[in-house]
XYZ file of C-alpha atoms in Angstrom:
273
model
C -5.747 50.675 3.460
C -3.677 49.353 0.567
C -1.633 51.939 -1.317
C 0.293 51.559 -4.553
C 3.845 52.892 -4.570
C 5.956 53.970 -7.577
C 7.403 51.128 -9.647
C 10.412 53.253 -10.565
C 9.798 56.954 -10.971
C 9.052 58.626 -7.635
C 7.092 61.341 -9.448
C 4.328 58.756 -9.972
C 3.506 58.830 -6.247
C 0.042 60.225 -5.667
C -0.822 63.012 -3.300
C -3.012 60.522 -1.483
C -0.033 58.207 -0.874
C 1.945 61.108 0.546
C -0.886 62.031 2.900
C -1.428 58.450 4.037
C 2.263 57.931 4.805
C 2.131 61.011 7.022
C -1.207 60.330 8.707
C -1.582 56.535 9.138
C -1.283 55.175 12.663
C 0.708 52.187 11.369
C 2.570 51.794 8.078
C 3.127 48.112 7.274
C 5.955 47.944 4.739
C 7.451 45.079 2.762
C 10.907 46.570 3.415
C 10.996 49.326 6.027
C 14.294 50.680 4.684
C 12.888 51.150 1.190
C 9.736 52.764 2.533
C 11.799 55.211 4.611
C 13.866 55.999 1.503
C 10.712 56.534 -0.566
C 9.251 58.844 2.062
C 12.489 60.840 2.084
C 12.395 61.201 -1.713
C 8.795 62.377 -1.456
C 9.618 64.844 1.297
C 7.238 63.086 3.692
C 7.730 62.248 7.354
C 6.104 58.933 8.308
C 3.869 59.940 11.169
C 2.902 56.577 12.633
C 4.651 53.390 13.619
C 6.566 51.698 10.791
C 6.548 47.875 10.897
C 7.719 45.158 8.547
C 5.079 43.211 6.638
C 6.503 40.700 4.168
C 5.815 37.217 2.810
C 7.521 35.505 5.756
C 5.632 37.250 8.559
C 2.363 38.287 6.906
C 0.316 35.579 8.567
C 1.511 36.505 12.057
C 1.443 40.249 11.446
C -2.155 40.297 10.190
C -3.702 39.877 13.650
C -1.672 42.795 15.020
C -2.679 45.040 12.139
C -6.352 44.128 12.438
C -6.291 44.965 16.149
C -5.274 48.500 15.212
C -8.147 48.790 12.714
C -10.631 47.288 15.162
C -9.567 49.943 17.660
C -10.358 52.722 15.212
C -6.848 53.247 13.873
C -5.624 53.427 10.293
C -3.216 50.864 8.879
C -1.445 51.591 5.601
C -0.047 48.560 3.741
C 2.634 49.274 1.140
C 5.141 47.184 -0.784
C 8.458 48.033 -2.393
C 6.771 48.818 -5.708
C 3.273 48.667 -7.124
C 0.014 47.510 -5.582
C 0.061 45.322 -2.452
C -1.514 41.854 -2.835
C -0.516 41.603 -6.526
C 2.499 39.257 -6.417
C 3.392 41.073 -3.193
C 2.289 40.855 0.459
C -1.196 42.103 1.246
C -3.554 39.314 0.244
C -3.591 37.606 3.633
C -4.288 40.736 5.617
C -7.103 41.685 3.218
C -8.779 38.279 3.529
C -8.409 38.425 7.306
C -9.958 41.905 7.400
C -12.846 40.792 5.200
C -13.440 37.764 7.432
C -13.451 40.025 10.485
C -15.865 42.462 8.776
C -13.356 45.300 9.028
C -13.186 48.053 6.389
C -10.672 47.682 3.548
C -9.999 50.183 0.794
C -7.186 51.101 -1.580
C -5.338 54.113 -2.921
C -4.661 53.030 -6.512
C -1.558 53.972 -8.386
C 1.354 52.573 -10.405
C 1.127 48.986 -11.647
C 3.828 47.107 -13.538
C 1.170 44.749 -14.914
C -0.990 47.454 -16.474
C 1.953 49.590 -17.594
C 3.569 46.687 -19.447
C 0.249 45.635 -20.958
C -0.428 49.143 -22.245
C 3.049 49.481 -23.769
C 3.237 45.982 -25.265
C 1.270 46.707 -28.420
C -0.704 43.510 -27.811
C -4.490 43.250 -27.273
C -5.573 44.789 -23.973
C -9.307 44.060 -24.028
C -8.854 40.673 -22.313
C -5.761 39.582 -20.402
C -4.631 37.341 -17.565
C -1.836 37.844 -15.049
C 0.173 34.742 -14.134
C 2.817 36.290 -11.870
C 6.105 34.389 -11.730
C 6.365 31.039 -13.500
C 7.773 28.059 -11.550
C 11.564 28.049 -11.423
C 12.049 24.333 -12.054
C 12.050 23.526 -15.789
C 9.619 20.609 -15.507
C 7.075 22.540 -13.447
C 7.476 25.548 -15.725
C 6.871 23.414 -18.818
C 3.671 22.026 -17.312
C 2.463 25.509 -16.386
C 3.099 26.770 -19.917
C 1.435 23.734 -21.473
C -1.715 24.649 -19.525
C -1.497 28.198 -20.936
C -0.721 27.249 -24.541
C -4.361 27.532 -25.650
C -5.105 30.660 -23.565
C -6.523 33.270 -25.945
C -6.162 36.242 -23.643
C -2.953 38.287 -23.558
C -0.703 36.852 -20.830
C 1.339 39.007 -18.440
C 4.239 37.457 -16.515
C 6.828 38.691 -14.030
C 10.350 37.324 -14.359
C 13.802 37.790 -12.862
C 16.340 39.218 -15.333
C 18.754 36.280 -14.984
C 15.988 33.815 -15.905
C 14.422 35.810 -18.743
C 16.336 34.084 -21.554
C 15.496 30.598 -20.280
C 11.845 31.553 -19.864
C 11.673 32.938 -23.391
C 13.129 29.679 -24.717
C 10.501 27.773 -22.729
C 7.795 30.021 -24.188
C 9.067 29.290 -27.706
C 8.871 25.574 -26.949
C 5.351 25.805 -25.500
C 3.741 28.481 -27.706
C 5.764 28.347 -30.910
C 8.428 30.723 -32.282
C 6.007 33.126 -33.998
C 3.782 34.032 -31.029
C 3.989 37.847 -30.599
C 5.332 39.123 -27.299
C 7.076 42.013 -25.582
C 9.847 42.220 -23.005
C 9.314 45.294 -20.819
C 12.225 46.224 -18.570
C 12.905 49.028 -16.082
C 9.420 50.490 -16.525
C 9.192 54.208 -15.642
C 12.931 54.252 -14.874
C 15.782 55.983 -16.683
C 16.629 53.005 -18.882
C 13.080 51.888 -19.660
C 12.974 49.603 -22.682
C 10.225 47.676 -24.458
C 11.337 45.121 -27.046
C 8.569 43.675 -29.206
C 8.567 40.789 -31.662
C 8.014 37.058 -32.124
C 9.120 34.896 -29.197
C 12.029 33.396 -31.130
C 13.441 36.852 -31.899
C 13.056 37.959 -28.296
C 14.825 34.803 -27.076
C 17.747 35.565 -29.413
C 17.798 39.186 -28.199
C 17.938 38.055 -24.561
C 20.729 35.509 -25.107
C 23.435 37.943 -23.948
C 21.560 38.714 -20.729
C 18.864 41.090 -19.557
C 19.143 43.675 -16.800
C 16.587 45.294 -14.558
C 13.044 44.500 -13.507
C 11.288 42.506 -16.241
C 7.657 42.043 -17.256
C 6.821 39.705 -20.148
C 3.665 40.199 -22.182
C 2.681 37.377 -24.546
C -0.068 37.387 -27.123
C -2.891 34.920 -26.672
C -3.296 31.770 -28.755
C -4.673 32.507 -32.213
C -8.266 31.576 -32.918
C -8.213 28.421 -35.048
C -9.642 28.722 -38.523
C -13.144 27.236 -38.743
C -13.269 23.746 -40.240
C -14.870 23.427 -43.656
C -18.164 21.590 -44.119
C -16.285 18.984 -46.151
C -13.913 18.299 -43.240
C -16.775 18.131 -40.741
C -18.731 15.714 -42.908
C -15.640 13.544 -43.328
C -15.214 13.417 -39.535
C -18.894 12.514 -39.029
C -18.788 9.717 -41.617
C -15.540 8.338 -40.232
C -17.092 8.117 -36.762
C -20.237 6.538 -38.210
C -18.138 3.984 -40.095
C -16.503 3.185 -36.761
C -19.847 2.153 -35.284
C -21.187 5.406 -33.837
C -24.768 6.403 -34.640
C -24.810 9.042 -37.360
C -27.052 11.379 -35.346
C -24.790 11.121 -32.298
C -21.691 11.830 -34.381
C -23.396 14.813 -36.011
C -24.532 16.225 -32.664
C -21.052 15.987 -31.124
C -19.180 17.399 -34.123
C -21.713 20.200 -34.633
C -21.433 21.366 -31.026
C -17.636 21.309 -31.124
C -17.471 23.164 -34.452
C -20.293 25.567 -33.615
C -22.411 24.754 -36.666
C -26.148 23.910 -36.938
C -26.801 20.197 -36.398
C -29.581 20.145 -38.995
C -27.288 21.478 -41.760
C -24.468 19.103 -40.874
C -26.823 16.119 -40.734
C -28.230 16.973 -44.169
C -24.718 17.328 -45.616
C -23.671 13.978 -44.097
C -26.724 12.217 -45.547
C -26.055 13.748 -48.967
C -22.415 12.667 -48.884
C -23.392 9.152 -47.801
C -25.822 8.834 -50.711
C -23.186 9.557 -53.320
């Protein structure tokens, strides 16, 4: 069982999470101290065995946890905040359980990804989550170059001390006017969402950013459709370069999303002038 934990405000904990913490045979926690503290804030006594389950021991711990499930017990996997397996431990134990044909389910709850997306003011109908960008500037630049044409809204996690540098890298890769939002300390006392073009957000972050940060960036704008005149000019230029007119028309029409017959007729008419 995967269970989401509060990302800041303990009041967001579900009744189901409280019950599972009390009833599970084993609670596998990213940080046992934080899970004990959360349980105390919720007024819950952890009823089963509490074990550590983090990125460094997840592979080894999975077999132990699956043995409990195979024996009829209940294992509850939690992280410090949010849903396990989403930029947090949990993925490996889920894949191992699926491979072993053991039951897996989840108690949904708070999510920094969805909370930031909802508050960003950016399109929410289609989005992608990219987690943390690479720390090294060169690798980060390559990752952003691959995302530059992504039309879905992009959600990123980032450390506060790297937020300014990442915003500058986003300006370089996506342009200064791309809309975005910096969401910090979500559901906490000092929650703040700053919205604007990337260049303005980079300037805002120059003096430093505190707290847990989620960046939400608008997708690449849809390019304006090319005019028939431009498409015909491209076709004729390719034909003048030795390409068959029909082949040039077919390729350009598919790329531009226009009828081949209409483009071919326009190219012939322009050639006859």
